[in-house]
Coordinates of C-alpha atoms and ligand atoms in Angstrom, one line a residue:
M20 CA 6.9 29.9 16.8
D21 CA 5.0 28.3 14.0
Y22 CA 5.8 29.5 10.5
A23 CA 3.2 29.3 7.7
S24 CA 4.1 26.6 5.2
P25 CA 5.6 28.1 2.0
I26 CA 3.2 26.0 -0.1
V27 CA 0.1 27.5 1.4
G28 CA -1.4 30.4 -0.6
N29 CA -4.2 31.4 -2.9
E30 CA -4.3 30.9 -6.7
G31 CA -2.1 33.4 -8.4
T32 CA 0.3 33.7 -5.5
R33 CA 3.9 33.7 -6.7
R34 CA 6.4 32.3 -4.3
L35 CA 10.1 31.3 -4.3
L36 CA 10.0 27.6 -3.7
L37 CA 12.5 24.7 -3.6
G38 CA 11.8 22.2 -6.4
N39 CA 10.7 19.7 -3.7
E40 CA 8.3 22.3 -2.2
A41 CA 6.9 22.9 -5.7
V42 CA 6.1 19.2 -6.0
A43 CA 4.3 19.4 -2.6
R44 CA 2.3 22.4 -3.8
G45 CA 1.5 20.5 -7.0
A46 CA 0.2 17.6 -4.8
L47 CA -2.2 19.9 -3.0
E48 CA -3.4 21.4 -6.3
A49 CA -3.9 17.9 -7.7
G50 CA -6.2 17.2 -4.7
I51 CA -4.2 14.1 -3.6
Q52 CA -5.7 11.9 -0.9
I53 CA -2.6 10.1 0.2
A54 CA 1.1 10.7 0.3
T55 CA 3.7 8.2 1.4
A56 CA 7.5 8.4 1.5
Y57 CA 10.7 7.1 2.9
P58 CA 12.9 10.0 3.6
G59 CA 16.1 10.3 1.6
T60 CA 18.2 13.2 0.2
P61 CA 17.5 14.9 -2.2
S62 CA 13.8 14.0 -2.0
S63 CA 13.0 14.5 1.7
E64 CA 11.4 18.0 1.6
I65 CA 8.5 16.7 -0.5
A66 CA 7.2 14.5 2.3
D67 CA 8.3 16.8 5.1
T68 CA 6.4 19.7 3.6
L69 CA 3.3 17.6 3.0
S70 CA 3.5 16.2 6.6
K71 CA 3.2 19.7 8.0
V72 CA 0.0 20.6 6.0
A73 CA -1.6 17.2 5.7
R74 CA -4.2 17.8 8.4
E75 CA -5.1 21.3 7.2
F76 CA -5.7 20.0 3.6
G77 CA -7.4 16.7 4.6
L78 CA -4.9 14.3 3.1
Y79 CA -3.3 11.3 4.7
M80 CA 0.5 11.3 4.9
E81 CA 2.8 8.6 6.2
Y82 CA 6.5 8.0 6.5
S83 CA 6.4 4.3 5.5
V84 CA 8.9 1.8 6.9
N85 CA 10.6 1.6 3.5
E86 CA 10.1 2.5 -0.1
K87 CA 8.6 -0.8 -1.2
V88 CA 5.9 -0.4 1.5
A89 CA 5.5 3.3 0.6
V90 CA 4.7 2.3 -3.0
E91 CA 2.4 -0.5 -1.9
V92 CA 0.4 1.7 0.5
A93 CA 0.0 4.5 -2.1
A94 CA -0.7 2.0 -4.9
G95 CA -3.4 0.3 -2.7
A96 CA -5.2 3.7 -2.5
A97 CA -4.7 4.4 -6.2
V98 CA -6.2 1.2 -7.4
C99 CA -9.3 2.2 -5.4
G100 CA -9.5 5.5 -7.3
A101 CA -7.7 7.9 -4.9
R102 CA -5.0 10.2 -6.1
A103 CA -1.7 9.1 -4.5
L104 CA 1.8 10.4 -4.4
V105 CA 4.9 8.5 -3.3
S106 CA 8.4 10.1 -3.0
M107 CA 11.8 8.7 -2.4
K108 CA 15.5 9.1 -3.4
H109 CA 16.8 7.2 -6.4
V110 CA 18.1 4.2 -4.5
G111 CA 14.8 3.8 -2.8
L112 CA 13.3 2.8 -6.1
N113 CA 15.6 -0.3 -6.0
V114 CA 13.8 -1.3 -2.8
A115 CA 10.4 -0.6 -4.4
A116 CA 11.3 -2.1 -7.8
D117 CA 9.7 -5.5 -7.2
T118 CA 6.3 -3.9 -6.6
L119 CA 6.7 -1.3 -9.4
M120 CA 7.5 -3.8 -12.1
T121 CA 4.2 -5.7 -11.7
L122 CA 2.2 -2.7 -10.6
A123 CA 2.7 -1.4 -14.2
Y124 CA 0.8 -4.5 -15.4
V125 CA -2.0 -4.1 -12.8
G126 CA -2.3 -0.3 -13.3
V127 CA -4.2 2.1 -11.2
K128 CA -7.6 3.9 -11.2
G129 CA -6.8 7.1 -9.4
G130 CA -3.8 9.2 -10.4
F131 CA -0.5 7.7 -9.1
V132 CA 2.8 9.6 -9.3
I133 CA 6.1 8.1 -8.1
V134 CA 8.7 10.8 -7.5
T135 CA 12.2 9.6 -7.6
A136 CA 15.1 12.1 -6.9
D137 CA 18.4 11.1 -8.4
D138 CA 21.7 12.3 -7.0
P139 CA 24.3 12.9 -9.8
S140 CA 27.7 13.3 -8.1
A141 CA 26.4 11.2 -5.2
W142 CA 26.4 14.2 -2.9
S143 CA 24.5 12.2 -0.3
S144 CA 24.2 8.8 -1.7
Q145 CA 26.1 5.5 -2.2
N146 CA 25.8 5.6 -6.0
E147 CA 24.8 7.8 -9.0
Q148 CA 22.3 5.4 -10.6
D149 CA 20.2 6.9 -13.4
N150 CA 16.6 6.1 -12.6
R151 CA 15.3 7.1 -16.1
Y152 CA 16.1 3.4 -16.9
Y153 CA 13.5 2.3 -14.4
A154 CA 10.8 4.0 -16.5
L155 CA 12.1 2.1 -19.5
L156 CA 12.3 -1.1 -17.6
A157 CA 8.9 -0.9 -15.9
N158 CA 7.5 0.7 -19.1
I159 CA 5.7 3.5 -17.4
P160 CA 5.6 7.2 -18.5
C161 CA 8.3 9.4 -17.1
L162 CA 8.3 13.2 -16.9
E163 CA 11.4 15.2 -16.2
P164 CA 11.2 18.9 -15.0
S165 CA 13.9 21.6 -15.3
S166 CA 12.7 24.0 -12.7
P167 CA 10.4 24.3 -9.6
Q168 CA 7.5 25.6 -11.8
D169 CA 8.1 22.7 -14.2
A170 CA 8.1 20.3 -11.3
K171 CA 4.7 21.6 -10.1
D172 CA 3.1 21.7 -13.6
M173 CA 4.5 18.2 -14.5
L174 CA 3.3 16.7 -11.2
L175 CA -0.2 18.0 -11.9
Y176 CA -0.1 16.7 -15.4
G177 CA 1.3 13.4 -14.2
F178 CA -1.9 12.8 -12.2
S179 CA -4.1 13.4 -15.3
L180 CA -1.9 11.3 -17.5
S181 CA -1.9 8.5 -14.9
E182 CA -5.7 8.5 -14.8
Q183 CA -6.0 8.7 -18.6
L184 CA -3.7 5.7 -19.1
E185 CA -4.5 4.0 -15.8
L186 CA -0.8 3.6 -15.2
P187 CA 1.7 4.8 -12.6
V188 CA 3.6 7.8 -13.8
M189 CA 7.2 8.6 -12.7
L190 CA 8.4 12.1 -12.1
R191 CA 12.2 12.1 -12.2
L192 CA 14.0 14.9 -10.3
V193 CA 17.7 15.4 -9.7
T194 CA 19.4 17.2 -6.8
R195 CA 19.7 20.5 -8.8
V196 CA 16.0 20.5 -9.5
S197 CA 14.9 19.3 -6.0
H198 CA 17.1 21.8 -4.3
M199 CA 17.0 24.7 -6.7
R200 CA 14.8 27.7 -5.8
G201 CA 12.6 29.3 -8.4
V202 CA 9.4 31.4 -8.6
V203 CA 6.3 29.3 -8.7
T204 CA 2.8 30.5 -9.6
F205 CA 0.2 28.8 -7.5
G206 CA -2.8 27.3 -9.2
Q207 CA -6.2 26.4 -7.7
I208 CA -6.3 23.7 -5.1
Q209 CA -8.6 21.0 -6.3
E210 CA -11.3 19.6 -4.1
K211 CA -10.7 15.9 -3.3
K212 CA -12.0 13.7 -6.0
S213 CA -15.7 13.4 -5.7
C214 CA -15.8 10.0 -7.6
K215 CA -16.5 7.0 -5.5
V216 CA -13.3 5.5 -4.0
E217 CA -13.8 1.7 -3.8
F218 CA -11.8 -1.4 -4.5
P219 CA -12.8 -2.6 -8.0
K220 CA -12.9 -6.3 -7.6
D221 CA -11.4 -7.7 -10.8
P222 CA -9.1 -10.7 -10.2
Q223 CA -8.1 -11.0 -13.9
R224 CA -6.7 -7.5 -13.7
F225 CA -5.4 -7.4 -10.1
V226 CA -4.2 -10.9 -9.3
M227 CA -0.9 -11.4 -11.1
V228 CA -0.8 -15.1 -11.5
P229 CA 1.0 -16.1 -14.7
A230 CA -2.1 -16.5 -16.9
N231 CA -3.3 -13.0 -16.0
A232 CA 0.2 -11.5 -16.1
R233 CA 0.7 -12.5 -19.7
V234 CA -2.5 -10.7 -20.7
R235 CA -1.8 -7.7 -18.6
H236 CA 1.7 -7.3 -20.2
V237 CA -0.1 -6.9 -23.6
V238 CA -2.4 -4.3 -22.0
L239 CA 0.6 -2.4 -20.7
L240 CA 2.2 -2.3 -24.2
E241 CA -1.1 -1.0 -25.6
K242 CA -1.3 1.7 -23.0
M243 CA 2.3 2.7 -23.8
S244 CA 1.4 3.0 -27.5
S245 CA -1.3 5.5 -26.4
A246 CA 1.3 7.2 -24.2
L247 CA 3.6 7.6 -27.3
K248 CA 0.8 9.4 -29.2
I249 CA 0.4 11.7 -26.2
S250 CA 4.1 12.3 -26.0
E251 CA 4.3 13.3 -29.7
K252 CA 1.8 16.1 -29.2
S253 CA 2.7 17.2 -25.6
D254 CA 3.8 20.8 -25.0
F255 CA 6.2 19.4 -22.5
N256 CA 8.3 18.2 -25.5
R257 CA 9.1 21.5 -27.2
I258 CA 11.7 23.3 -29.2
V259 CA 13.2 26.4 -27.6
G260 CA 15.2 28.9 -29.8
R261 CA 16.1 28.6 -33.4
G262 CA 19.3 27.8 -35.2
R263 CA 21.1 25.4 -37.5
I264 CA 22.6 23.5 -34.5
G265 CA 20.3 21.1 -32.7
V266 CA 20.6 20.3 -29.0
V267 CA 18.5 17.5 -27.5
T268 CA 18.2 17.7 -23.7
S269 CA 16.0 17.4 -20.7
G270 CA 15.7 18.2 -16.9
A271 CA 18.5 20.1 -15.2
S272 CA 20.7 19.7 -18.3
F273 CA 18.4 22.1 -20.2
N274 CA 19.4 24.9 -17.8
Y275 CA 23.1 24.3 -18.4
C276 CA 22.5 24.2 -22.2
M277 CA 20.7 27.6 -22.3
E278 CA 23.3 29.2 -20.1
S279 CA 26.1 27.7 -22.2
L280 CA 24.6 28.8 -25.5
A281 CA 24.3 32.4 -24.2
L282 CA 27.9 32.4 -22.9
L283 CA 29.1 31.1 -26.3
G284 CA 26.8 33.6 -28.2
M285 CA 25.5 30.7 -30.2
K286 CA 22.0 30.3 -31.8
A287 CA 20.6 26.8 -31.6
S288 CA 17.3 25.0 -31.6
V289 CA 17.0 23.2 -28.2
L290 CA 14.7 20.2 -28.1
K291 CA 13.6 20.2 -24.4
L292 CA 12.1 16.8 -23.6
G293 CA 9.7 16.9 -20.7
I294 CA 8.2 13.4 -21.4
I295 CA 11.3 11.2 -21.4
H296 CA 9.4 7.9 -21.6
P297 CA 8.0 7.2 -24.1
L298 CA 10.1 9.6 -26.2
P299 CA 8.3 11.4 -29.0
A300 CA 9.9 9.4 -31.9
R301 CA 8.5 11.4 -34.8
L302 CA 9.3 14.7 -33.2
I303 CA 12.9 13.6 -32.5
S304 CA 13.4 12.1 -35.9
N305 CA 12.1 15.3 -37.6
F306 CA 14.3 17.5 -35.3
V307 CA 17.4 15.5 -36.1
R308 CA 16.7 15.7 -39.8
R309 CA 16.4 19.5 -39.8
H310 CA 19.5 20.3 -37.8
N311 CA 23.2 19.8 -38.1
P312 CA 25.1 18.9 -36.0
I313 CA 23.0 17.3 -33.2
I314 CA 24.4 17.5 -29.7
I315 CA 22.8 15.5 -26.9
V316 CA 23.3 17.0 -23.5
E317 CA 22.3 14.9 -20.5
E318 CA 23.6 13.9 -17.1
L319 CA 24.8 10.5 -16.1
E320 CA 24.0 7.7 -18.6
P321 CA 23.5 8.1 -22.4
Y322 CA 19.8 7.4 -21.9
L323 CA 18.6 10.0 -24.5
E324 CA 21.5 9.4 -26.8
L325 CA 20.9 5.7 -27.3
Q326 CA 17.3 6.3 -28.1
V327 CA 17.8 9.4 -30.2
K328 CA 20.3 7.5 -32.3
A329 CA 17.9 4.6 -32.7
L330 CA 15.0 6.8 -33.5
S331 CA 16.8 8.8 -36.1
R332 CA 18.2 6.0 -38.2
A333 CA 17.1 7.8 -41.4
A334 CA 19.3 10.7 -40.5
Y335 CA 22.5 8.6 -40.0
N336 CA 24.6 11.0 -42.0
I337 CA 24.0 13.9 -39.7
P338 CA 26.8 14.2 -37.1
L339 CA 25.3 13.3 -33.7
Y340 CA 27.5 14.0 -30.6
G341 CA 27.0 12.8 -27.1
K342 CA 28.6 10.6 -24.4
F343 CA 29.9 8.0 -26.9
D344 CA 32.2 10.6 -28.3
S345 CA 33.4 11.4 -24.7
L346 CA 32.0 14.8 -25.2
L347 CA 30.4 14.7 -21.7
P348 CA 31.2 12.4 -18.8
R349 CA 28.9 9.5 -17.7
H350 CA 29.5 10.3 -14.1
G351 CA 29.0 13.4 -11.9
E352 CA 26.7 16.4 -12.2
L353 CA 26.9 18.5 -15.3
S354 CA 27.7 22.1 -15.0
T355 CA 27.6 25.1 -17.2
R356 CA 31.3 24.9 -17.5
K357 CA 31.3 21.3 -18.6
V358 CA 28.6 22.0 -21.2
V359 CA 30.4 25.1 -22.4
S360 CA 33.5 23.1 -22.9
A361 CA 31.7 20.4 -24.7
L362 CA 29.9 22.7 -27.1
S363 CA 33.0 24.8 -27.7
R364 CA 34.9 21.7 -28.8
I365 CA 32.3 20.9 -31.5
L366 CA 31.4 24.4 -32.5
H367 CA 34.9 25.9 -32.3
K368 CA 33.7 28.9 -30.3
S369 CA 35.2 30.4 -27.2
P370 CA 33.0 31.4 -24.3
S371 CA 32.7 35.0 -23.1
I372 CA 33.7 33.9 -19.6
D373 CA 37.2 33.2 -18.3
F374 CA 36.9 30.0 -16.2
D375 CA 40.6 30.1 -15.3
K376 CA 40.2 33.5 -13.7
I377 CA 37.2 32.2 -11.7
D378 CA 39.3 29.2 -10.6
A379 CA 42.1 31.5 -9.4
E380 CA 39.6 33.5 -7.3
A381 CA 38.1 30.3 -6.0
S382 CA 41.4 28.9 -4.9
K383 CA 42.0 32.2 -3.0
A384 CA 38.7 31.7 -1.2
E385 CA 39.5 28.1 -0.4
K386 CA 42.6 29.2 1.5
L387 CA 40.4 31.5 3.7
A388 CA 37.8 28.7 4.3
P389 CA 39.5 25.3 4.3
S390 CA 37.3 22.4 3.4
R391 CA 35.5 20.8 6.3
P392 CA 34.6 17.2 5.7
P393 CA 31.4 16.1 7.4
V394 CA 31.9 14.8 11.0
L395 CA 29.7 13.5 13.8
C396 CA 28.3 16.3 15.8
P397 CA 29.7 17.3 19.3
G398 CA 28.1 15.0 21.8
C399 CA 26.8 12.5 19.2
A400 CA 26.0 9.2 21.0
H401 CA 27.4 7.3 18.0
R402 CA 30.9 8.6 18.8
A403 CA 30.6 7.1 22.3
A404 CA 29.3 3.8 20.8
F405 CA 32.1 3.7 18.3
Y406 CA 34.7 4.3 21.0
A407 CA 33.2 1.5 23.1
L408 CA 33.3 -0.8 20.0
K409 CA 37.0 0.1 19.3
V410 CA 38.0 -0.5 22.9
A411 CA 36.1 -3.8 23.2
A412 CA 36.6 -5.3 19.7
G413 CA 39.7 -3.5 18.5
N414 CA 41.0 -2.9 15.0
R415 CA 41.0 -6.6 14.2
A416 CA 37.2 -6.8 14.2
I417 CA 35.5 -6.3 10.9
Y418 CA 32.8 -3.6 10.9
S419 CA 30.1 -3.7 8.3
T420 CA 28.2 -0.4 8.5
D421 CA 25.1 1.1 7.0
I422 CA 23.3 4.2 5.6
G423 CA 22.9 7.0 8.1
C424 CA 24.9 9.5 10.2
Y425 CA 26.9 6.7 11.6
A426 CA 28.5 6.1 8.2
L427 CA 30.6 9.1 9.2
G428 CA 32.2 6.8 11.8
A429 CA 34.1 5.1 9.0
Q430 CA 36.6 8.1 9.0
P431 CA 39.6 8.0 11.3
P432 CA 40.1 8.1 14.1
L433 CA 36.9 6.1 14.9
S434 CA 37.3 4.0 11.7
I435 CA 34.1 1.9 12.3
G436 CA 33.2 1.0 8.8
D437 CA 35.0 -1.6 6.6
I438 CA 32.1 -2.1 4.2
L439 CA 29.0 -0.2 3.3
I440 CA 26.7 -1.0 0.4
C441 CA 23.1 0.0 0.9
M442 CA 20.2 0.3 3.4
G443 CA 20.1 -2.6 5.8
S444 CA 23.0 -4.4 4.2
S445 CA 25.3 -4.4 7.2
V446 CA 23.4 -7.2 8.9
G447 CA 23.4 -9.6 5.9
L448 CA 27.0 -8.8 5.1
A449 CA 28.1 -9.3 8.7
G450 CA 26.4 -12.8 8.6
G451 CA 28.3 -13.7 5.5
I452 CA 31.6 -12.4 6.7
G453 CA 31.2 -14.2 10.0
K454 CA 30.7 -17.5 8.2
V455 CA 34.2 -17.3 6.6
V456 CA 36.5 -15.4 8.9
D457 CA 37.6 -16.0 12.5
D458 CA 37.9 -12.3 13.5
P459 CA 35.1 -10.7 15.4
V460 CA 32.4 -9.3 13.2
I461 CA 30.2 -6.4 14.0
G462 CA 27.3 -5.1 11.9
V463 CA 26.3 -1.5 12.7
V464 CA 22.9 -0.2 11.8
G465 CA 20.7 2.8 12.7
D466 CA 17.3 2.7 14.2
S467 CA 15.4 3.8 11.1
T468 CA 17.5 1.6 8.9
F469 CA 16.9 -1.3 11.2
F470 CA 13.1 -1.0 10.6
H471 CA 13.7 -0.3 6.9
A472 CA 15.7 -3.3 5.8
S473 CA 17.5 -5.2 8.5
I474 CA 14.9 -7.4 10.1
P475 CA 15.0 -10.1 7.4
G476 CA 18.8 -10.2 7.7
L477 CA 18.5 -10.7 11.4
I478 CA 15.9 -13.5 11.1
N479 CA 18.2 -15.1 8.5
A480 CA 21.2 -14.8 10.8
V481 CA 19.4 -16.5 13.8
Y482 CA 17.9 -19.3 11.7
N483 CA 21.2 -20.0 9.8
S484 CA 23.4 -19.8 12.9
H485 CA 25.5 -16.8 11.8
K486 CA 27.8 -15.3 14.4
F487 CA 28.2 -11.5 14.8
V488 CA 27.2 -8.7 17.0
C489 CA 24.5 -6.5 15.6
V490 CA 24.8 -3.0 17.0
V491 CA 21.8 -0.8 16.6
L492 CA 22.5 2.9 17.0
D493 CA 19.2 4.1 18.2
N494 CA 19.1 7.9 18.3
Q495 CA 15.3 7.9 18.1
T496 CA 15.0 9.7 14.9
T497 CA 15.9 9.6 11.2
A498 CA 18.7 12.1 11.8
M499 CA 20.5 12.1 8.5
T500 CA 17.5 13.3 6.5
S501 CA 16.2 16.0 9.0
F502 CA 14.7 14.1 11.9
Q503 CA 11.7 12.3 10.4
P504 CA 9.8 9.9 12.7
H505 CA 10.0 6.1 12.2
A506 CA 8.3 3.1 13.7
G507 CA 10.3 3.3 16.9
T508 CA 9.6 7.0 17.7
G509 CA 6.0 6.9 18.7
I510 CA 4.9 9.7 16.3
T511 CA 3.5 9.4 12.7
G512 CA 3.7 11.6 9.6
M513 CA 0.3 13.0 10.7
G514 CA 1.8 14.1 14.0
E515 CA -0.2 11.6 16.0
Q516 CA 1.3 10.0 19.1
V517 CA 1.2 6.2 18.8
K518 CA 2.8 3.3 20.6
P519 CA 6.4 2.9 19.5
I520 CA 7.7 -0.4 18.3
L521 CA 10.7 -1.4 20.4
I522 CA 13.7 -2.7 18.5
E523 CA 14.6 -5.0 21.5
N524 CA 11.2 -6.7 21.2
I525 CA 11.7 -7.2 17.5
A526 CA 15.2 -8.7 18.1
K527 CA 13.8 -11.1 20.7
A528 CA 10.9 -12.0 18.4
C529 CA 13.5 -12.8 15.6
G530 CA 14.9 -15.3 18.0
V531 CA 18.0 -13.4 19.2
E532 CA 18.8 -14.6 22.8
F533 CA 21.4 -12.0 23.7
V534 CA 19.7 -8.5 23.5
R535 CA 20.8 -5.6 25.6
V536 CA 19.8 -1.9 25.6
V537 CA 22.7 0.4 26.8
D538 CA 23.2 4.1 27.1
P539 CA 26.4 4.7 25.1
Y540 CA 27.3 7.7 27.3
D541 CA 27.9 5.0 30.0
L542 CA 31.2 4.0 28.5
K543 CA 32.1 1.4 31.1
L544 CA 28.9 -0.5 30.6
A545 CA 29.0 -0.1 26.8
I546 CA 32.5 -1.6 26.6
S547 CA 31.7 -4.5 28.9
T548 CA 28.4 -5.3 27.0
V549 CA 30.3 -5.4 23.7
R550 CA 32.9 -7.8 25.3
E551 CA 30.1 -10.0 26.6
A552 CA 28.3 -10.0 23.2
L553 CA 31.5 -11.0 21.4
Q554 CA 31.6 -14.2 23.6
H555 CA 28.0 -15.1 22.7
P556 CA 28.0 -18.1 20.3
A557 CA 25.0 -16.9 18.2
P558 CA 23.9 -13.5 16.7
S559 CA 23.6 -10.9 19.5
V560 CA 22.0 -7.5 19.5
I561 CA 23.1 -4.4 21.4
I562 CA 20.9 -1.3 21.1
F563 CA 22.8 1.8 22.0
R564 CA 20.0 4.2 22.8
R565 CA 20.5 7.9 23.3
L566 CA 18.6 10.8 21.7
C567 CA 20.4 12.5 18.8
S568 CA 22.4 15.3 20.3
I569 CA 20.9 17.9 18.1
L570 CA 17.4 17.0 19.2
D571 CA 18.5 16.8 22.8
L572 CA 20.0 20.3 22.6
Q573 CA 16.9 21.7 20.9
T574 CA 14.7 20.2 23.6
K575 CA 16.9 21.5 26.4
R576 CA 16.9 25.0 24.9
R577 CA 13.2 24.9 24.4
K578 CA 12.7 24.0 28.1
G579 CA 15.2 26.6 29.2
E580 CA 17.5 24.0 30.7
K581 CA 21.1 24.8 31.2
I582 CA 23.5 23.1 28.7
P583 CA 26.4 21.6 30.7
Q584 CA 29.9 22.6 29.6
Y585 CA 33.2 20.8 30.0
R586 CA 36.7 22.3 30.1
V587 CA 40.3 21.2 30.1
E588 CA 42.2 21.9 33.3
E589 CA 45.5 23.1 31.8
S590 CA 47.5 22.2 34.8
K591 CA 46.4 18.5 34.6
C592 CA 46.6 18.1 30.9
N593 CA 49.8 16.3 29.7
R594 CA 48.9 16.8 26.0
C595 CA 48.7 13.1 25.3
M596 CA 46.0 14.1 22.7
A597 CA 43.9 11.0 23.5
C598 CA 40.8 13.1 23.5
I599 CA 41.5 14.3 20.0
K600 CA 43.1 11.1 18.6
L601 CA 40.5 8.7 19.9
L602 CA 37.3 10.7 19.9
A603 CA 37.7 13.6 17.4
C604 CA 34.9 15.6 19.0
P605 CA 34.8 18.9 17.0
A606 CA 34.5 20.9 20.2
I607 CA 38.0 19.8 21.4
L608 CA 40.6 22.0 19.8
V609 CA 44.3 22.7 20.0
A610 CA 45.8 26.2 19.9
E611 CA 49.5 27.0 20.5
G612 CA 50.0 23.5 21.7
K613 CA 47.2 23.7 24.4
V614 CA 44.1 21.5 24.3
F615 CA 40.9 23.3 25.0
I616 CA 37.2 22.9 24.6
E617 CA 35.3 25.4 22.5
E618 CA 32.4 26.3 24.7
T619 CA 30.1 27.3 21.8
L620 CA 30.4 23.8 20.4
C621 CA 30.4 21.6 23.6
V622 CA 27.1 20.1 24.5
G623 CA 28.3 18.6 27.7
C624 CA 28.1 14.9 26.9
G625 CA 31.0 14.2 29.2
I626 CA 32.5 11.4 27.0
C627 CA 35.9 13.1 26.8
A628 CA 36.0 13.4 30.6
Q629 CA 35.5 9.6 30.8
I630 CA 38.5 8.8 28.5
C631 CA 41.0 11.4 29.6
P632 CA 43.8 9.4 31.4
M633 CA 44.8 12.5 33.4
H634 CA 41.3 13.4 34.6
A635 CA 42.0 16.8 33.1
I636 CA 38.5 17.3 31.7
A637 CA 35.8 18.3 34.0
K638 CA 32.3 19.8 34.0
V639 CA 32.5 23.6 34.4
G640 CA 32.0 24.3 38.1
E641 CA 33.3 20.8 39.1
T642 CA 36.9 19.7 39.6
N643 CA 38.2 16.1 39.3
Ligands
LIG28 S1 43.1 13.3 26.9 FE1 43.2 14.7 28.7 S2 45.4 14.8 29.1 FE2 45.2 14.0 27.0 S3 45.2 15.9 25.8 FE3 43.1 15.4 26.1 S4 42.6 16.7 28.0 FE4 44.8 16.5 27.8
LIG29 S1 31.8 17.0 26.7 FE1 33.6 16.6 25.5 S2 33.0 15.1 24.0 FE2 31.2 16.0 24.8 S3 30.7 17.6 23.4 FE3 31.9 18.5 25.1 S4 33.9 18.4 24.3 FE4 32.8 17.1 23.0

C-alpha cells in the first residue's frame, strides 16, 4: 500500500512532522529545482522524503556518490540560478569541505542551502564534531533551528538570504532537532523560479585561479559584512522572556534552557540565536551589558561562548559562565537535567523535580528490559563473510573496517574490526598497515562506501604495490541508513531503473588482477577464496555479494514466498555452543541448557547448519 507523504498538504495544514520532514516540506515551499544528498544519520529522512515526492513536484533528486559530489552537483545548478538543496550528516561536510571553502568565494545565483546534521553523543557516528565551525571557516551564513517549525521557516529564509547575498547558506541541525517531532504549519508551495536558469559565463568570478581567488576573497568578506547587518536585525535572533539573568543559546539547547528555567521557577531573558554566523555583535553586546549574570548554554564546543566573550569586551566585569567554567561538558548531548544542574549551581536554586527518584524508577525498568547492543540481523550475509574471514585468515590478521552495518562485526565473537576511522578509510589504512607488518591484512568495506570513498585508495594500492585483501561486502543497498540506492543498485533517487555499475568492473579497471565475486552463504567457497586471495602478491578484491537479509525477507513476504526455517535437533546437539560462540546469530538461543532456534527470528539462511560440527541443525522438514 502507498501512503501519502506527510509533507504533502495545502497551505494552512498543520501536521506533526520530524525535523527532517519539515526541512523537506520547506524545500517544496521554497520551490527548489534540485536536491542532492549522501545518506547519513541523522540527516537521511530529508533526502528520503524528497525522493518520494520529487516527480510529483517536478524537482530533480539524486543520491550522489558522496557528499563532495552532492555539493558540486547542487552548486552547479545554483550557479545557474536554480534553487538547490544539499543534505548530509556532519562528517559528510568533511568530505565536501574542499568544494565548500572555495564555493564561498565563487558564490551562487539561485538560493543554495547546505543542511548539515550534527550528532552530539555520536549516537550513530564516528565522532561528535561541531559543524558550526565550518560556517566560521568557510565564512558563510549559518542558521540553527530549535524545532521542526523553525527548521522549515529557516530553510525558506535560507534560500532568500542565499539569493540576497549570492552565497551558500548553511542550516545546522542536530539529532534532537532532526528527529524531534513537532507541529508544523504548511505555507504555500512556490512555483519553480520563473527567472531564466543559465550559466552566467564570468571567468573572473567562477574560475578560481590565484589572481581571481584573491579578489573573490575580498568580495566574500564584503558579503559577510552585509550578512552581519542582516543578522543584527533578524527576527531569528530574539530575546524570549524577561529577567535579570541573561541566557545566550541556540538550536536544541534553547529547548533545554526553557524547560530548565521553568523547573527552577526562574525568570530570565533568553537570547535565542537563530543566525549563528555571523553573530549579531551589537545585539549580543547590548544583551550582555543589560543582564547579570550571563550564562551561555550550547552543545559540544564553546562556539558561542568564545564569540560572545570577544564581542562583549566592554562588559568584562559582568560574570559570564559557560564551558570554560566547566559548567557544561564539551562532549555529549545536553539534556534538561544537565542544564538544570548547571543553572542551579550558579543561581543557587533547586529544581522542582527529583532526578534521583527518576533514576531509581529508570533502574527498575532497566532490569525488566536489559540493554540490547546493536547486532547484525539474523541471516545477515556479513556474518557469513566474517565467519569465512576468521576461518581463512584467523585472529592474527589485521582487519581495517569501515562505516556501515558491517562495523557491528567488530564486536565479539566475530571481531572483524581492528581499526575504523571514516568512510572509505579501510582501504588506505590496509595499504599502509600492509607496508609495515608481515601479518595478513584485510580491508573491509561496504558497497555504498566503496563507491563513496574507496576507489582512490584502491588505485593507490595497485599503483604503489600494497599488499592486502580488499573485501567488499555488497548487500546491494545502503542498509545502515534505510536502504537508499547507490551506483551499484540500478535505481536512482528519482526511482528510475538504470544500468548498475559493477564493483568488479571498477576493481579490474583500477588494475586489480585478483577479483572474485562470491556468495558468502557458500561458506566453503568463501573460505577457499579468502585463502587464495591471501596468497596473491598484490592487492586483491573479493566481493561478497548477497542481498541484505531485511530486503530479502521483505521481497519474499511481498511475493508470498515461504520463509525457510531451521531448527536444532536436540538428540544430535552436544551443546558445544559453536553456533553461538562463532556466529552469534540472534535467532539462536539457549534456555535451560538447551540450544534452540527462535522461529520468529530465523530467516533460514542456513549458515548455522553449515558450521555445526554435529550436523544437528537442519531445515524444518529436512533431516541431516
Ligand atoms: S553448533 Fe550444533 S552441536 Fe554445537 S551447540 Fe550449536 S547446534 Fe548444538
Ligand atoms: S538459519 Fe541459522 S544462522 Fe540463519 S537466521 Fe536461522 S538461526 Fe540464524
